[in-house]
Coordinates of C-alpha atoms in Angstrom, one line a residue:
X1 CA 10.0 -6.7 -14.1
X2 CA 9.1 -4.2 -11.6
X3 CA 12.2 -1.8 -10.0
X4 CA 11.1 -0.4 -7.0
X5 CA 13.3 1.0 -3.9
X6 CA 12.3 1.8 -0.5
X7 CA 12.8 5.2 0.5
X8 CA 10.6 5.8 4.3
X9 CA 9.0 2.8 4.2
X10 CA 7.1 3.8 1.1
X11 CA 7.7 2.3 -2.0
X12 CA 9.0 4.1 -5.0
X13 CA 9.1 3.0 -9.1
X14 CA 12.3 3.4 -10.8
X15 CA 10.3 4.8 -13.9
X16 CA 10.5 7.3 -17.0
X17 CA 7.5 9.2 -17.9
X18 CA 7.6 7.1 -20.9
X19 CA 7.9 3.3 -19.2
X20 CA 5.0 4.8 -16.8
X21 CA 2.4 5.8 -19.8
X22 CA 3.5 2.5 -21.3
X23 CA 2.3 0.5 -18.3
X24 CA -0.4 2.7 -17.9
X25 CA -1.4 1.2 -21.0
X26 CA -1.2 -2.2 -20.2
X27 CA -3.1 -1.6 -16.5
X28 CA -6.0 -0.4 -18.9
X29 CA -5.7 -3.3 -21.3
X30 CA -5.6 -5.5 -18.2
X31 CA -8.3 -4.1 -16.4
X32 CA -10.9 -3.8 -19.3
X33 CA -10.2 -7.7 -19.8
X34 CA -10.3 -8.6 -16.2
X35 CA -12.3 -6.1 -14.3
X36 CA -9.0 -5.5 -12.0
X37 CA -8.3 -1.5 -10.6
X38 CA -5.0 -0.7 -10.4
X39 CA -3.9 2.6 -7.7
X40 CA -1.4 4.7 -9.0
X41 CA 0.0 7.4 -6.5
X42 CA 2.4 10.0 -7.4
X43 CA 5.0 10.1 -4.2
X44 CA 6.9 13.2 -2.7
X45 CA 8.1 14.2 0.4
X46 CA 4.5 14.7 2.4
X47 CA 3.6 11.2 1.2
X48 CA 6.2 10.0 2.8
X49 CA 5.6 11.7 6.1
X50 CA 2.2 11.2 6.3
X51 CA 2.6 7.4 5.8
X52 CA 5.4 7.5 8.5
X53 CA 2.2 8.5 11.0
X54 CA -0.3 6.8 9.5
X55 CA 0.1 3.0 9.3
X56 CA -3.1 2.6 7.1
X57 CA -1.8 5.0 4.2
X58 CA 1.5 3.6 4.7
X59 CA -0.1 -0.2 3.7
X60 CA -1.9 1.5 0.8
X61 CA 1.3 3.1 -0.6
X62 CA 3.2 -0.1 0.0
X63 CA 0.4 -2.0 -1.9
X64 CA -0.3 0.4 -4.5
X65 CA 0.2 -1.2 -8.4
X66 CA 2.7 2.1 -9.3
X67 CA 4.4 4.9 -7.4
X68 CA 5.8 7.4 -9.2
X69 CA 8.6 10.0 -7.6
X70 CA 7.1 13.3 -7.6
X71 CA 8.9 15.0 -5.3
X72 CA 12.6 16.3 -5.6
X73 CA 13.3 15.0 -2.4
X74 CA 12.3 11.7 -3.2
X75 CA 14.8 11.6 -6.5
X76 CA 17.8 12.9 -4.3
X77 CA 17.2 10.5 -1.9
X78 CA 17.1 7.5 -4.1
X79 CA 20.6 8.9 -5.4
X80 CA 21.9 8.9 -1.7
X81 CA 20.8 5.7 -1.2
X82 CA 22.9 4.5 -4.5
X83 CA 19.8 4.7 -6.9
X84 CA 19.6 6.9 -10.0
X85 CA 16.4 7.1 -11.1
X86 CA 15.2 6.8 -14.4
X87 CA 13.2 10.0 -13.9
X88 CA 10.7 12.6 -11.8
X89 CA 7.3 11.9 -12.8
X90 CA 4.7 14.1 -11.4
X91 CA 1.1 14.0 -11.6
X92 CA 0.9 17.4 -12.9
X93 CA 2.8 16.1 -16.0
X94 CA 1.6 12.6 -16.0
X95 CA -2.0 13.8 -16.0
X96 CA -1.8 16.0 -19.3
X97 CA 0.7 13.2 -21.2
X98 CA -2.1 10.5 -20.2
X99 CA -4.9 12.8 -21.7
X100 CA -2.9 12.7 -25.2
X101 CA -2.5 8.8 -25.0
X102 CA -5.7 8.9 -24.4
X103 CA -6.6 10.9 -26.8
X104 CA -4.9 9.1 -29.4
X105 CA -5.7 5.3 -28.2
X106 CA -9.8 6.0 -27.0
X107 CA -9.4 5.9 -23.3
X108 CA -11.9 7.4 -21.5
X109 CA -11.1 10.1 -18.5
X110 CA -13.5 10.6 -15.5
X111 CA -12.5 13.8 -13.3
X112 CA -13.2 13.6 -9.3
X113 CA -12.5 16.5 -6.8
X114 CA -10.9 20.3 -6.5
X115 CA -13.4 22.8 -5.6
X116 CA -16.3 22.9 -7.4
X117 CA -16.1 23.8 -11.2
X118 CA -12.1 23.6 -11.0
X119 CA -12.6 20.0 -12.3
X120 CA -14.7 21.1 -15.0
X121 CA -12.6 23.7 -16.1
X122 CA -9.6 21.1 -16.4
X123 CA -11.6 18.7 -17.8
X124 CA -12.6 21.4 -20.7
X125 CA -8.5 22.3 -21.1
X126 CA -7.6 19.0 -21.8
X127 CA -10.1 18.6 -24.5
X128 CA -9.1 21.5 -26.0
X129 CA -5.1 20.3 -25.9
X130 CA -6.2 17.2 -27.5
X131 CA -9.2 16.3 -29.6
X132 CA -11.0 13.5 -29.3
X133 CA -10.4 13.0 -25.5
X134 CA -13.2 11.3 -23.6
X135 CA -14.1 12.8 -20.4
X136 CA -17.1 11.0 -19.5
X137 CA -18.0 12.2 -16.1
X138 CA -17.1 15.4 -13.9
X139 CA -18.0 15.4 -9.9
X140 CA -16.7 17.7 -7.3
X141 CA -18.3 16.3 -4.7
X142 CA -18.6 18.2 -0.7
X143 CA -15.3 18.0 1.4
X144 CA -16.3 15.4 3.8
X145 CA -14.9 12.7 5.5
X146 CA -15.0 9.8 3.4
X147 CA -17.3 7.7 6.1
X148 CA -20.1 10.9 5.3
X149 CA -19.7 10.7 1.6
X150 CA -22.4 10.2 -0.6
X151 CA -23.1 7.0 -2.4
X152 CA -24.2 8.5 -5.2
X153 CA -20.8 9.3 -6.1
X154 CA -19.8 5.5 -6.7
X155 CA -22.9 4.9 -9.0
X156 CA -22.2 7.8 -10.9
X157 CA -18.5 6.3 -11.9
X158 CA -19.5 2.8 -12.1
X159 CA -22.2 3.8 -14.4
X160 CA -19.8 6.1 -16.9
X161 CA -17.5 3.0 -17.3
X162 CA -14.1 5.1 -16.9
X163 CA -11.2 3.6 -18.1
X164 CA -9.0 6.3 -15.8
X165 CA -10.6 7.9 -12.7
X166 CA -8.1 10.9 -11.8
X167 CA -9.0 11.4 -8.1
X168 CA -8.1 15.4 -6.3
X169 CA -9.0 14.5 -2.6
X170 CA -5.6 15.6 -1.3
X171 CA -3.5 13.3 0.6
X172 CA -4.3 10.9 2.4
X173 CA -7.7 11.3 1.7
X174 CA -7.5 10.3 -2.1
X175 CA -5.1 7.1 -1.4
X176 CA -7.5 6.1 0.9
X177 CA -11.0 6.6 -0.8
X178 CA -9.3 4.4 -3.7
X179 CA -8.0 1.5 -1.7
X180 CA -11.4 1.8 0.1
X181 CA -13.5 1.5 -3.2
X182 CA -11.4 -0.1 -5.4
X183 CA -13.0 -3.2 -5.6
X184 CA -16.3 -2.1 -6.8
X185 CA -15.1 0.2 -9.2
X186 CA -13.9 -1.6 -11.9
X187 CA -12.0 1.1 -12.9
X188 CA -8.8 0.0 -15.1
X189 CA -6.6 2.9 -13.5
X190 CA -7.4 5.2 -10.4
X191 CA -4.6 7.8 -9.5
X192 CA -4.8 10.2 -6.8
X193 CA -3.6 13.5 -8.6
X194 CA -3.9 16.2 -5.5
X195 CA -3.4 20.0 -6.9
X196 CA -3.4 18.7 -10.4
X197 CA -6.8 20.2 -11.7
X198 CA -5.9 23.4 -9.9
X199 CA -2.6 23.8 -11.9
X200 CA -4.3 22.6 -15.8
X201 CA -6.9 25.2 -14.7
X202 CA -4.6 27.7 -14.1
X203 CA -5.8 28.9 -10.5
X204 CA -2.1 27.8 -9.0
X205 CA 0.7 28.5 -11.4
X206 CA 3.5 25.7 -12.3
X207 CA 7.2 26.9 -11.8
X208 CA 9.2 27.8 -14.9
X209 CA 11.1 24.7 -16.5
X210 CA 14.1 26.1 -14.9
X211 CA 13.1 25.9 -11.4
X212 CA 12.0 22.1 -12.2
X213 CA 14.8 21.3 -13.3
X214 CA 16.9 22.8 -10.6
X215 CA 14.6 21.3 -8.0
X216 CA 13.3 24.4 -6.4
X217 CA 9.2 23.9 -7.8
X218 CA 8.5 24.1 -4.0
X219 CA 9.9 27.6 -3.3
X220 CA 7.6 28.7 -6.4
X221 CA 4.8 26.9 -4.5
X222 CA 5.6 28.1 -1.0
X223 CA 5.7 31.6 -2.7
X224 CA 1.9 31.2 -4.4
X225 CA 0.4 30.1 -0.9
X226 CA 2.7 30.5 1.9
X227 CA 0.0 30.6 4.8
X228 CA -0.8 27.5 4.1
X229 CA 2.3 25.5 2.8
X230 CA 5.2 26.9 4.9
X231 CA 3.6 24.7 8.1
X232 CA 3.7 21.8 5.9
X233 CA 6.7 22.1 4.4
X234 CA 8.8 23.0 7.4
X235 CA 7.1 19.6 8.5
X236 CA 7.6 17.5 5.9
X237 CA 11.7 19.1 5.8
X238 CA 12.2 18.1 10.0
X239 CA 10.6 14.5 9.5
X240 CA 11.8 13.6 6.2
X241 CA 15.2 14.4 6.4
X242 CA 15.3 12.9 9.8
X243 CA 14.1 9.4 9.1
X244 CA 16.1 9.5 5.8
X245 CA 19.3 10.3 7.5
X246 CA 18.5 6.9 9.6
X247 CA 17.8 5.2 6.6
X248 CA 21.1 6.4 4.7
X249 CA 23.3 5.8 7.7
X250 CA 22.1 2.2 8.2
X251 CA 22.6 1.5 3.6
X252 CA 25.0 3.5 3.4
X253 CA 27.5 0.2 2.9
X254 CA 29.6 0.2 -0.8
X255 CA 27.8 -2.4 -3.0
X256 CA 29.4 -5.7 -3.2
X257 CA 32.5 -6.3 -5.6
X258 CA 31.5 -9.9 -6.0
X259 CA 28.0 -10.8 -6.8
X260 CA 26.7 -13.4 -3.9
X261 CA 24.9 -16.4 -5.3
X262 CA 21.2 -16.3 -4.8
X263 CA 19.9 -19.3 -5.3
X264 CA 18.0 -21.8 -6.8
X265 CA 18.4 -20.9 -10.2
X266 CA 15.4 -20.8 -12.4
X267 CA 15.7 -23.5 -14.2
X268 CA 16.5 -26.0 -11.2
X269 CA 13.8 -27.3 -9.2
X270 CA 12.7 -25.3 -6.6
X271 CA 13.6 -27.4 -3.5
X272 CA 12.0 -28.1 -0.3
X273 CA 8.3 -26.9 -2.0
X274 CA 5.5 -28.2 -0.2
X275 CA 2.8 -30.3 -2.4
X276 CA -1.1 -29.7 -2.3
X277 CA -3.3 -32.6 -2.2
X278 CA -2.9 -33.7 -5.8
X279 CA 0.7 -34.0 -5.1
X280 CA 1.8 -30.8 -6.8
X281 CA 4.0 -28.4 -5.4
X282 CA 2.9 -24.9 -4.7
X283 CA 5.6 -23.2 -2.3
X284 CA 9.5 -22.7 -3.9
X285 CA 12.3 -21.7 -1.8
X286 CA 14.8 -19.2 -2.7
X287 CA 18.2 -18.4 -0.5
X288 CA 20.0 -15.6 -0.3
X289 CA 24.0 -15.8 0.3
X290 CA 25.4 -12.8 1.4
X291 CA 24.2 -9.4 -0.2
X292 CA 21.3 -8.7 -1.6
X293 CA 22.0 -5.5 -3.3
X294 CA 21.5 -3.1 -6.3
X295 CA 24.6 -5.0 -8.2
X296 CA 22.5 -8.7 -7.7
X297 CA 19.0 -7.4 -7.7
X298 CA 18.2 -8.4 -11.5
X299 CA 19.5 -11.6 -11.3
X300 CA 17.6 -12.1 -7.4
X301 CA 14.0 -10.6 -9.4
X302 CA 14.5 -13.2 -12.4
X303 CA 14.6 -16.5 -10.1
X304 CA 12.0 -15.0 -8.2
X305 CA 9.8 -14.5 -11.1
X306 CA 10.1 -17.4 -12.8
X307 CA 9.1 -19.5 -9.1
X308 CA 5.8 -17.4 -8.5
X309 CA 5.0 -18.1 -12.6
X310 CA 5.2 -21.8 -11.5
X311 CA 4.0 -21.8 -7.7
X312 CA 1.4 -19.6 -5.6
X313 CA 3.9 -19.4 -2.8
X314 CA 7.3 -18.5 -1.9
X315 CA 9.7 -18.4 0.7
X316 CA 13.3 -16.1 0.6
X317 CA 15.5 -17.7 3.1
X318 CA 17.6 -15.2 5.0
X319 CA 19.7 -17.5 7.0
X320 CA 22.8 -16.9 4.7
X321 CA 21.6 -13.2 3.7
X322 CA 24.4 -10.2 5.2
X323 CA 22.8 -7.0 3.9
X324 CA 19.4 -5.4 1.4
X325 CA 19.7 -2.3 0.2
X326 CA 16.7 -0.4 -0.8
X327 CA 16.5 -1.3 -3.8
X328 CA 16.7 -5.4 -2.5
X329 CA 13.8 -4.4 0.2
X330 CA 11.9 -2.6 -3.1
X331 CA 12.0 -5.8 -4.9
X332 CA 10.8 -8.2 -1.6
X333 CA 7.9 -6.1 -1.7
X334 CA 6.9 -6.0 -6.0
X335 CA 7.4 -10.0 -5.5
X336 CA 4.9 -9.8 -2.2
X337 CA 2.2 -7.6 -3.8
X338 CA 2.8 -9.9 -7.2
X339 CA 2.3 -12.9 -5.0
X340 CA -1.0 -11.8 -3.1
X341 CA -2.6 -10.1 -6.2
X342 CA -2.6 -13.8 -8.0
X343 CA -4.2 -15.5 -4.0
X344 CA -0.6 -16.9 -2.7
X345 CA 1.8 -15.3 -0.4
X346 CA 5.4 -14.3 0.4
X347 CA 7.2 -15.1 3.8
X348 CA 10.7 -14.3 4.9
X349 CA 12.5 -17.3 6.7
X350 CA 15.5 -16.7 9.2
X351 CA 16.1 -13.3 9.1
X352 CA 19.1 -12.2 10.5
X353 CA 18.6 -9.8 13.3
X354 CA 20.6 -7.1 11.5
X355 CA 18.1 -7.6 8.3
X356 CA 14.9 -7.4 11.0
X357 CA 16.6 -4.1 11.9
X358 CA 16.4 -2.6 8.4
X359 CA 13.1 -4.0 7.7
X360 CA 11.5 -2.4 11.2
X361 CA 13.6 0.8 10.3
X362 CA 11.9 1.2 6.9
X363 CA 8.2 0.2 8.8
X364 CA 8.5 -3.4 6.5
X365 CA 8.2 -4.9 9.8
X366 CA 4.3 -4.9 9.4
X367 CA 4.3 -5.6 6.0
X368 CA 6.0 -9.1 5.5
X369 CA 5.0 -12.3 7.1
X370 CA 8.1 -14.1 8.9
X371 CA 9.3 -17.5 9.6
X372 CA 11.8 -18.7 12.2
X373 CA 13.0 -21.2 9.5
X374 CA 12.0 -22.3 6.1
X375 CA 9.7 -25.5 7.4
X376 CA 7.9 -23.4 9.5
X377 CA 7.1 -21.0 6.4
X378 CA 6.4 -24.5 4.1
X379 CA 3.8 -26.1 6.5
X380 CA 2.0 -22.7 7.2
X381 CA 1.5 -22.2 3.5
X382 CA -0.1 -25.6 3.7
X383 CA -3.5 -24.1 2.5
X384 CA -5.6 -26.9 3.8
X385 CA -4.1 -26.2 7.1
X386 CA -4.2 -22.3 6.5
X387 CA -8.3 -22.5 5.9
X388 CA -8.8 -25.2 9.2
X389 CA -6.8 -22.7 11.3
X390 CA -9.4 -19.7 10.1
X391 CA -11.9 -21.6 10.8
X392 CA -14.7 -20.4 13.4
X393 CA -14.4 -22.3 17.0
X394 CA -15.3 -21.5 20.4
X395 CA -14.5 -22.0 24.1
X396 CA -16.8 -23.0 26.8
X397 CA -17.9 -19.1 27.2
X398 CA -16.5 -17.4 23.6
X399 CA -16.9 -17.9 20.2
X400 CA -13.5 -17.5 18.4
X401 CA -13.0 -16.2 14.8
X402 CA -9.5 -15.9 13.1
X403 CA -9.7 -12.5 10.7
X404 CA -7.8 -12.0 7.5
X405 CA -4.6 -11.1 6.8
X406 CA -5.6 -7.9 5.2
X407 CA -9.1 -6.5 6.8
X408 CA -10.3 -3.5 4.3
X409 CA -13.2 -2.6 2.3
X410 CA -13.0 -6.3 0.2
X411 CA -12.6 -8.8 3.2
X412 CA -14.8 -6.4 5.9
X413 CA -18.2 -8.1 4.4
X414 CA -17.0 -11.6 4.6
X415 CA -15.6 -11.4 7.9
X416 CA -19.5 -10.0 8.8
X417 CA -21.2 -12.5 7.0
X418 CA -19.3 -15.1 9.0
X419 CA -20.4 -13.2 12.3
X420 CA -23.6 -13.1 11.7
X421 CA -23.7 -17.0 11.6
X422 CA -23.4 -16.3 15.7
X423 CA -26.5 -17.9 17.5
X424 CA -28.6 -15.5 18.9
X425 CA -27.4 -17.1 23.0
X426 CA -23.8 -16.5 21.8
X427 CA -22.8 -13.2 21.2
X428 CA -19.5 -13.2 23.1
X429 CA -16.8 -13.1 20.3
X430 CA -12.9 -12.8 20.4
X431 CA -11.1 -11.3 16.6
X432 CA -8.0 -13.6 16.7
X433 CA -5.5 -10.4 15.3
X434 CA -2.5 -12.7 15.5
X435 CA -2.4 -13.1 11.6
X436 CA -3.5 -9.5 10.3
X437 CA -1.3 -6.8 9.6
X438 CA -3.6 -4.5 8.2
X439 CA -6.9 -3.1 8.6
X440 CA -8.3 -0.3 6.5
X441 CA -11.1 2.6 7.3
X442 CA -13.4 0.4 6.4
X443 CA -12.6 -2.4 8.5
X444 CA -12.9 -0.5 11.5
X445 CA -16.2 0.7 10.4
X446 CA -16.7 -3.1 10.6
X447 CA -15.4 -3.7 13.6
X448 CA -17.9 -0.6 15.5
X449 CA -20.7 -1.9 13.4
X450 CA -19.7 -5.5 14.9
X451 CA -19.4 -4.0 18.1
X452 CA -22.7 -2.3 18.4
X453 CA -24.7 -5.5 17.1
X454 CA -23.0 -7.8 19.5
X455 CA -24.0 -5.4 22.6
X456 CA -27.5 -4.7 21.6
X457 CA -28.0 -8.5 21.8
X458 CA -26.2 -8.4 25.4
X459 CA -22.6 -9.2 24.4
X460 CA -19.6 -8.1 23.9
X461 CA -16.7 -7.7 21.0
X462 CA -13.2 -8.0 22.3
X463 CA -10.0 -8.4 20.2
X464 CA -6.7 -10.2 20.4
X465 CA -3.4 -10.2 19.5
X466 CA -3.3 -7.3 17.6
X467 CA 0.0 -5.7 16.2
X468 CA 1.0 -2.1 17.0
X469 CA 0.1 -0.8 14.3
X470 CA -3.2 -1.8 14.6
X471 CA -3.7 -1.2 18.1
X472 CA -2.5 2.8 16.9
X473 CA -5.3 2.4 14.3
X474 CA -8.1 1.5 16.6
X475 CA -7.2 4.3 19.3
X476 CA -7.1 6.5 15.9
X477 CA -10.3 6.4 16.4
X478 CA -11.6 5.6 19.6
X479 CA -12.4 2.0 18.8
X480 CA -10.6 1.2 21.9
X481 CA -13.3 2.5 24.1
X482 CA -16.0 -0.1 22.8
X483 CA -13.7 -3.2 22.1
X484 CA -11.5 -4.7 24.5
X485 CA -8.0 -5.5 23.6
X486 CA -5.9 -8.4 25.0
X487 CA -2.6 -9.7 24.5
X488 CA -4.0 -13.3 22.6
X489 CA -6.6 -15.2 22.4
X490 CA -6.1 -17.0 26.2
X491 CA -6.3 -14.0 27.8
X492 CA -9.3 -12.3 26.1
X493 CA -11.7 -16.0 26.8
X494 CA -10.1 -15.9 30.5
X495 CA -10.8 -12.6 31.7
X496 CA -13.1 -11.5 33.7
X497 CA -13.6 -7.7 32.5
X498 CA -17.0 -6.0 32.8
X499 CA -18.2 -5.2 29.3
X500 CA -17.4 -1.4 28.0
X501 CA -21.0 1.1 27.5
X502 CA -21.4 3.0 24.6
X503 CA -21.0 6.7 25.4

């Protein structure tokens, strides 16, 4: 059972540096058998921040199979907001103790990043700690952005066959050149490890155990390079501590003396559930009755476990729900990413506008799909229904195609493979947004390389329905200036706009 809690809209694992290098383990063992890569990111305070401003790192982190707290800041805040957790697990200590297990169990290590020959200098530290360590690759490739990087840095890990790729981009960079690759990688673990290599090589300098323990490693830090952490940190201190405080004012309620019923049980019938067309049910229902807190969470994960081991879909009714805490809103989103990783889906029915609050508070709002009552969630998870409604149609004048719910670097060449099915006459095409609450870096590179084939055939690419987060994405980099954004899809096949020029 996964314990996560929400701490700035960025999920966070309630983990030991033991339980971590034990699931680790099992991401390799699942990964070698399946082909699945699994994104590990180690969170502290800039993570946080950054994801606050950037909506796309903010879905990665939310997604990501593990999140470890590496920051202080992270740790006292989960202790403010009621949770004590299990412990601080950095990458600079995660990354040595998962050399030794490798070491000891045959996992092989492939080392990506730092300035050149930093990496190789780790990677020759660690096989000195522990013999028999594999390291079967070593790149430190040009800092670039990642559209300009080469290819050739793919091939080279695909062919070494890692079973851990330990990734020193910085962040966001790293988070994102993992999300964006991850599905042709076929790597069993990828972790972003920032300054990791610099400090196993010994050209930045870890604090004294003291100091860790205290919680004063970033003073050490800030003392090594202040010109150019003090900006950062100063940063990270205003905007951290200011959406916290919002965060902690709105949970700061006293748990619940008496456990609210959450309900069905497990070993009841999950009931309505919607039937596929063999007649089997494939959506459960769970209700929440009052709060959903830290002192009911366990009991809450269980039923909800149990339903997505018997049925793709499920639905957590709100109607009855009073309050989540972060560590409730941590385990809505472990169930969602459990849900979606095996092809179904989680919605939230009748949420309370105090709960919607919360969730927008915490940037959840973009993250969850939501239902103004339970049938409404029941007949949209209807999948016969769910692939008509994607599929392609058109008006008199514009072809309209519904995108995915996610639009990254693994549904980006579908969603062009169904464009290019566009007659050569028709190249007038509205993106029906309305159902997508996420597209990555290389979605958009979709979307401009959509654009530009549209208009060199005389038409145009225009988008509707779009969330805000979205929208801030696209004018992140100046998609807005080639597609044309409307409110829906009625709008964008009505109006009469003269098509944008390429600069």
């Amino acid at each position: 059972m996964r314990k996560l809690l929400i701490i700035g809209g960025v999920p966070v694992d309630d983990l030991s540096m033991e339980t971590a290098l034990d699931r680790l383990e099992q991401f390799i063992a699942v990964g070698r058998a399946t082909g699945k890569t699994h994104q590990v990111a180690t969170v502290n305070a800039d993570f946080v921040v950054n994801a606050l401003h950037d909506p796309e790192l903010r879905h990665i982190l939310q997604s990501a199979d593990m999140a470890t707290a590496d920051g202080t800041p992270v740790v006292l805040g989960a202790r403010l907001l009621g949770v004590r957790l299990a412990g601080r697990v950095t990458g600079a200590d995660m990354v040595p103790a998962l050399a030794e297990r490798a070491a000891q169990h045959g996992y092989s290590m492939y080392l990506l990043g730092a300035k050149p020959g930093i990496a190789a200098q780790a990677g020759e530290i660690l096989q000195a700690r522990y013999p028999g360590l594999k390291i079967v690759g070593v790149e430190s490739p040009p800092n670039v952005p990642l559209a300009d990087m080469d290819a050739s840095v793919l091939h080279n890990i695909q062919a070494a066959l890692p079973d851990i790729l330990l990734v020193a981009f910085g962040n966001p960079k790293q988070e994102k050149w993992i999300h964006m690759h991850a599905h042709e990688l076929g790597v069993p673990i990828c972790m972003g490890v920032g300054g990791t290599f610099d400090m196993i090589a010994g050209v930045t300098r870890r604090a004294p155990q003291w100091m860790q323990r205290a919680g004063l490693e970033w003073s050490y830090r800030l003392l090594q390079e202040p010109k150019r952490l003090w900006k950062r940190y100063v940063r990270d201190m205003f905007f951290f501590g200011q959406h916290f405080i919002r965060q902690w004012w709105v949970m700061r309620q006293k748990p619940a003396i008496d456990i609210p019923s959450v309900g069905p049980m497990p070993d009841e019938p999950p009931s309505p559930v919607l039937p596929d067309s063999n007649g089997r049910r494939q959506a459960a229902v769970i209700s929440v009755h009052g709060r959903l807190d830290v002192t009911n969470q366990s009991t809450f994960m269980m039923n909800a476990e149990r339903a997505l081991e018997n049925y793709p879909f499920l639905v957590i009714n709100l109607a009855e729900a009073t309050f989540l805490d972060s560590s409730a809103l941590g385990s809505l989103v472990a169930l969602t990413n459990r849900a979606r990783a095996s092809g179904g889906a989680l919605g939230l029915a009748a949420v309370p506008p105090s709960i919607a609050y919360i969730l927008s508070l915490v940037h959840l709002d973009q993250f969850f799909e939501f239902f103004d009552d339970v049938i409404g969630a029941l007949e949209r998870y209807d999948t016969t229904s769910e692939e008509a409604a994607k599929s392609l149609s058109d008006t008199d004048e514009w072809i309209v195609i519904k995108t995915p719910r996610t639009l990254d670097a693994k549904s980006a060449p579908f969603l062009l493979d169904r464009c290019s099915t566009i007659p050569m006459d028709q190249a007038k095409l509205v993106l029906d947004f309305s159902e997508t609450v996420f597209v990555s870096g290389a979605g958009l590179t979709a979307l401009m390389k959509l654009s530009h084939e549209l208009r060199g055939r005389g038409g145009e690419l225009r988008a509707a329905g779009c969330s805000r987060d979205i929208v801030h994405g696209l004018k992140l980099v100046r998609l807005d200036q080639f597609i044309a954004l409307y409110e829906n899809v009625a709008e964008a096949t009505q109006a009469d706009v003269a098509a944008l020029s390429l600069p």
